mmCIF file of C-alpha atoms in Angstrom:
data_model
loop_
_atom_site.group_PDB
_atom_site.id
_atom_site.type_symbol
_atom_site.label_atom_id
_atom_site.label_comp_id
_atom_site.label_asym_id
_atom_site.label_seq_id
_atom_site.Cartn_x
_atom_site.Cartn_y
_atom_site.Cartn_z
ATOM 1 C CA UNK J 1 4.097 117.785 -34.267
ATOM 2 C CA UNK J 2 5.717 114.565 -33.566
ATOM 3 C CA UNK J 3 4.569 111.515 -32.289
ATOM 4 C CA UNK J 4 6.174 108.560 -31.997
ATOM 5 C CA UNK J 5 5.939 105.466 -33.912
ATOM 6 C CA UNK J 6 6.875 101.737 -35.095
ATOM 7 C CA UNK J 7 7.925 101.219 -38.732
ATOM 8 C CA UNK J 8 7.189 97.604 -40.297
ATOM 9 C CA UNK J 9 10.767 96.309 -38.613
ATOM 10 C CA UNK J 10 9.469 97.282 -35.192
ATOM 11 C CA UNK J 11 11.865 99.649 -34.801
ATOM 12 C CA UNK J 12 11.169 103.218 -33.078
ATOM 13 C CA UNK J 13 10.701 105.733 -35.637
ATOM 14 C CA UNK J 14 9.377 109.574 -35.002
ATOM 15 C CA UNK J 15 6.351 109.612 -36.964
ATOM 16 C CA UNK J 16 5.286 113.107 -38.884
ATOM 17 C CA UNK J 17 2.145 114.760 -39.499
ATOM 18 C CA UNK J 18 3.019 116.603 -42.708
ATOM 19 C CA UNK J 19 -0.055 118.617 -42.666
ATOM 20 C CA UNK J 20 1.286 120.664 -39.715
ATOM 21 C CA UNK J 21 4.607 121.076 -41.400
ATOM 22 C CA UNK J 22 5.458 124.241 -43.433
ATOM 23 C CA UNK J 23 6.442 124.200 -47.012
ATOM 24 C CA UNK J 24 10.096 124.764 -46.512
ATOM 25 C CA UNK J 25 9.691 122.415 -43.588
ATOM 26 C CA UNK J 26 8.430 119.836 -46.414
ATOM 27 C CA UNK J 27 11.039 120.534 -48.707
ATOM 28 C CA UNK J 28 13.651 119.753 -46.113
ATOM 29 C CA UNK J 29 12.327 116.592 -45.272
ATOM 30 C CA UNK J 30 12.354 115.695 -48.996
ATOM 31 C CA UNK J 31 16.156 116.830 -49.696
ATOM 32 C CA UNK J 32 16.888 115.071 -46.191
ATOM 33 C CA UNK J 33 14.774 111.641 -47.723
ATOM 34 C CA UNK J 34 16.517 111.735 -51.136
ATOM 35 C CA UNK J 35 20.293 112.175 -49.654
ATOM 36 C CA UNK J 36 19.074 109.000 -47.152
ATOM 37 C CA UNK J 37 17.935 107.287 -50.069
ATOM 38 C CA UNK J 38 21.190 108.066 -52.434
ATOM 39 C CA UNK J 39 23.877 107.574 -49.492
ATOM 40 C CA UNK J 40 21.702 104.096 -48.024
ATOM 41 C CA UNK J 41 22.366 102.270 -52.213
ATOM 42 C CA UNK J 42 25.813 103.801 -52.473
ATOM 43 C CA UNK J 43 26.392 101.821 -49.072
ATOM 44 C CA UNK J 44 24.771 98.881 -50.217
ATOM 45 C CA UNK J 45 26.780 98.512 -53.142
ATOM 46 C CA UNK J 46 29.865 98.894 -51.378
ATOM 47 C CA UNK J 47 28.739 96.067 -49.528
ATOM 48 C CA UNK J 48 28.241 93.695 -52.419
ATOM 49 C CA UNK J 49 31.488 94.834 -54.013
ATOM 50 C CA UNK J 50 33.155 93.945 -50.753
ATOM 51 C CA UNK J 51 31.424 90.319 -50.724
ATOM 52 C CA UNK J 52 31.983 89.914 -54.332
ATOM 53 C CA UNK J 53 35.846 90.595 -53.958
ATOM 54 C CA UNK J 54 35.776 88.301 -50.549
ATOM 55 C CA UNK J 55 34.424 85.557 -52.724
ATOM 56 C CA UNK J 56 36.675 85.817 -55.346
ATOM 57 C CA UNK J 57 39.533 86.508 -53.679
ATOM 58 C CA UNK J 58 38.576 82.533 -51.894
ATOM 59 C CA UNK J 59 38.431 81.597 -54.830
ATOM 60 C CA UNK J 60 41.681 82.260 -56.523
ATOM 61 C CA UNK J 61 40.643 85.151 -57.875
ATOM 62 C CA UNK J 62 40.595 88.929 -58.321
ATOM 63 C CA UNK J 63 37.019 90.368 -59.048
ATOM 64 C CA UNK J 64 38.840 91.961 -62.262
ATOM 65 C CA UNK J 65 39.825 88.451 -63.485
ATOM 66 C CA UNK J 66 36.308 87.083 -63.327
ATOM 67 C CA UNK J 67 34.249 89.868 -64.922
ATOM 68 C CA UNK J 68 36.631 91.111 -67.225
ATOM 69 C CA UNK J 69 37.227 94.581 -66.331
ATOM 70 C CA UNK J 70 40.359 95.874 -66.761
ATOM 71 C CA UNK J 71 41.936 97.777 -63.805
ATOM 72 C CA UNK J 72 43.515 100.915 -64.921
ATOM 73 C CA UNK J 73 46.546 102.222 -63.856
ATOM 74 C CA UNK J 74 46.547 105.475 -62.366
ATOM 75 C CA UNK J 75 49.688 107.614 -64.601
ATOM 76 C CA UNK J 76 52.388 108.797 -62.366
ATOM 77 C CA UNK J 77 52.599 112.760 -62.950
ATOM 78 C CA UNK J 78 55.166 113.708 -65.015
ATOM 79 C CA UNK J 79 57.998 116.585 -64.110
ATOM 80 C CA UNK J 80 58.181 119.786 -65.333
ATOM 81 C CA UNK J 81 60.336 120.017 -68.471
ATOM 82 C CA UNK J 82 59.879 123.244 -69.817
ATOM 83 C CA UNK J 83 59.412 126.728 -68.443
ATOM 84 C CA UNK J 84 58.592 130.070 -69.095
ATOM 85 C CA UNK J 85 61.358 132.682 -69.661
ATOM 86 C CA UNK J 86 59.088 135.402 -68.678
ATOM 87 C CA UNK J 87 57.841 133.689 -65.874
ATOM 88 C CA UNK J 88 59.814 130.536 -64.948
ATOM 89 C CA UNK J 89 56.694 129.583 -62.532
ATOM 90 C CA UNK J 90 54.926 128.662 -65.881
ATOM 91 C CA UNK J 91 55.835 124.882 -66.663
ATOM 92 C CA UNK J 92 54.995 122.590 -69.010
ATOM 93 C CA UNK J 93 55.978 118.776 -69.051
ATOM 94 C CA UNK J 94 55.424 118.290 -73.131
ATOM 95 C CA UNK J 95 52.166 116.199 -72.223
ATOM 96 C CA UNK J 96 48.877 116.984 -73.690
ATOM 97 C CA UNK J 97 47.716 120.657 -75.362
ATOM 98 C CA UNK J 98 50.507 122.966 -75.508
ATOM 99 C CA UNK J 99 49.992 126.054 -73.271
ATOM 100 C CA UNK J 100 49.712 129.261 -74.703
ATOM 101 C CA UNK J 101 53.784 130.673 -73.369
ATOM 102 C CA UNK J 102 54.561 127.687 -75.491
ATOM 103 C CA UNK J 103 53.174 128.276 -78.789
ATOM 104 C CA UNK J 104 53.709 132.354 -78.457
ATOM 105 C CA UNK J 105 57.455 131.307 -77.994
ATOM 106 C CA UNK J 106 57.428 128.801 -81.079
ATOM 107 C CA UNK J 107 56.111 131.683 -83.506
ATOM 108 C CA UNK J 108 58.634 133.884 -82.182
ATOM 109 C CA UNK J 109 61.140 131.796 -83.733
ATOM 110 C CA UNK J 110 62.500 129.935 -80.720
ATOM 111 C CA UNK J 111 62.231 126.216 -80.393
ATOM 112 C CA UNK J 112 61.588 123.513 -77.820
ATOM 113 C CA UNK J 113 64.999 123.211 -76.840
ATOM 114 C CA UNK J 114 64.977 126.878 -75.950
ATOM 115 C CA UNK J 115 62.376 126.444 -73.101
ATOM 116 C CA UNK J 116 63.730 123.294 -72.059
ATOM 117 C CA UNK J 117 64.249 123.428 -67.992
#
C-alpha cells in the first residue's frame, strides 16, 4: 500500500509500508535504491568535474595542468600487415603477442616477410 508523503525538502514523495510488501517486492526496492544511489554520485561528480574544468579553463588553465594528471592519448589502430595464407581473413599488424598462424608459420621455416600483406 501506498500513501503519499513529504520528504524533509517538502517535496511529494510516495511513501511505503514495507511490512505489506513481499520479499521479492523488498528486494526490488533495494536493487532499485542502490542503482539511485550509484547513478545520483556518478552524476554528482560529473558535475564537479564540469565546474572544476569551467574554473580552470577561466583561469588559464586546463584541469590536467593544475592537478598534474597526464592526459593520455588514445593510440590510433594500426593496419593489418600480415595475413594468413590459409586463411587471409586472419591478420596480424606485428603489435603485441603474436597469434598462433604466426608462430605455427615461423617453426615451419617461413619468416615474417613471408606473411607480410
Amino acid at each position: 500500500m501506498m500513501k503519499e508523503g513529504w520528504d524533509i525538502k517538502g517535496k511529494m514523495m510516495n511513501a511505503f509500508n514495507l511490512d505489506d510488501l513481499s520479499l521479492k517486492e523488498l528486494r526490488d526496492l533495494q536493487t532499485q535504491v542502490s542503482r539511485a544511489i550509484a547513478t545520483f554520485e556518478d552524476r554528482k561528480k560529473k558535475e564537479a568535474l564540469s565546474e572544476l574544468e569551467e574554473t580552470a579553463r577561466k583561469l588559464g588553465f586546463s584541469l590536467a595542468e593544475l592537478t598534474g594528471v597526464q592526459v593520455q592519448k588514445k593510440r590510433k589502430s594500426a593496419a593489418p600487415k600480415y595475413a594468413n595464407p590459409a586463411s587471409p581473413s586472419d591478420t596480424w599488424t606485428g603489435r603485441g603477442r603474436r597469434p598462433r598462424w604466426v608462430e605455427a608459420a615461423l617453426k615451419e621455416g617461413k619468416s615474417l616477410n613471408d606473411l607480410a600483406i
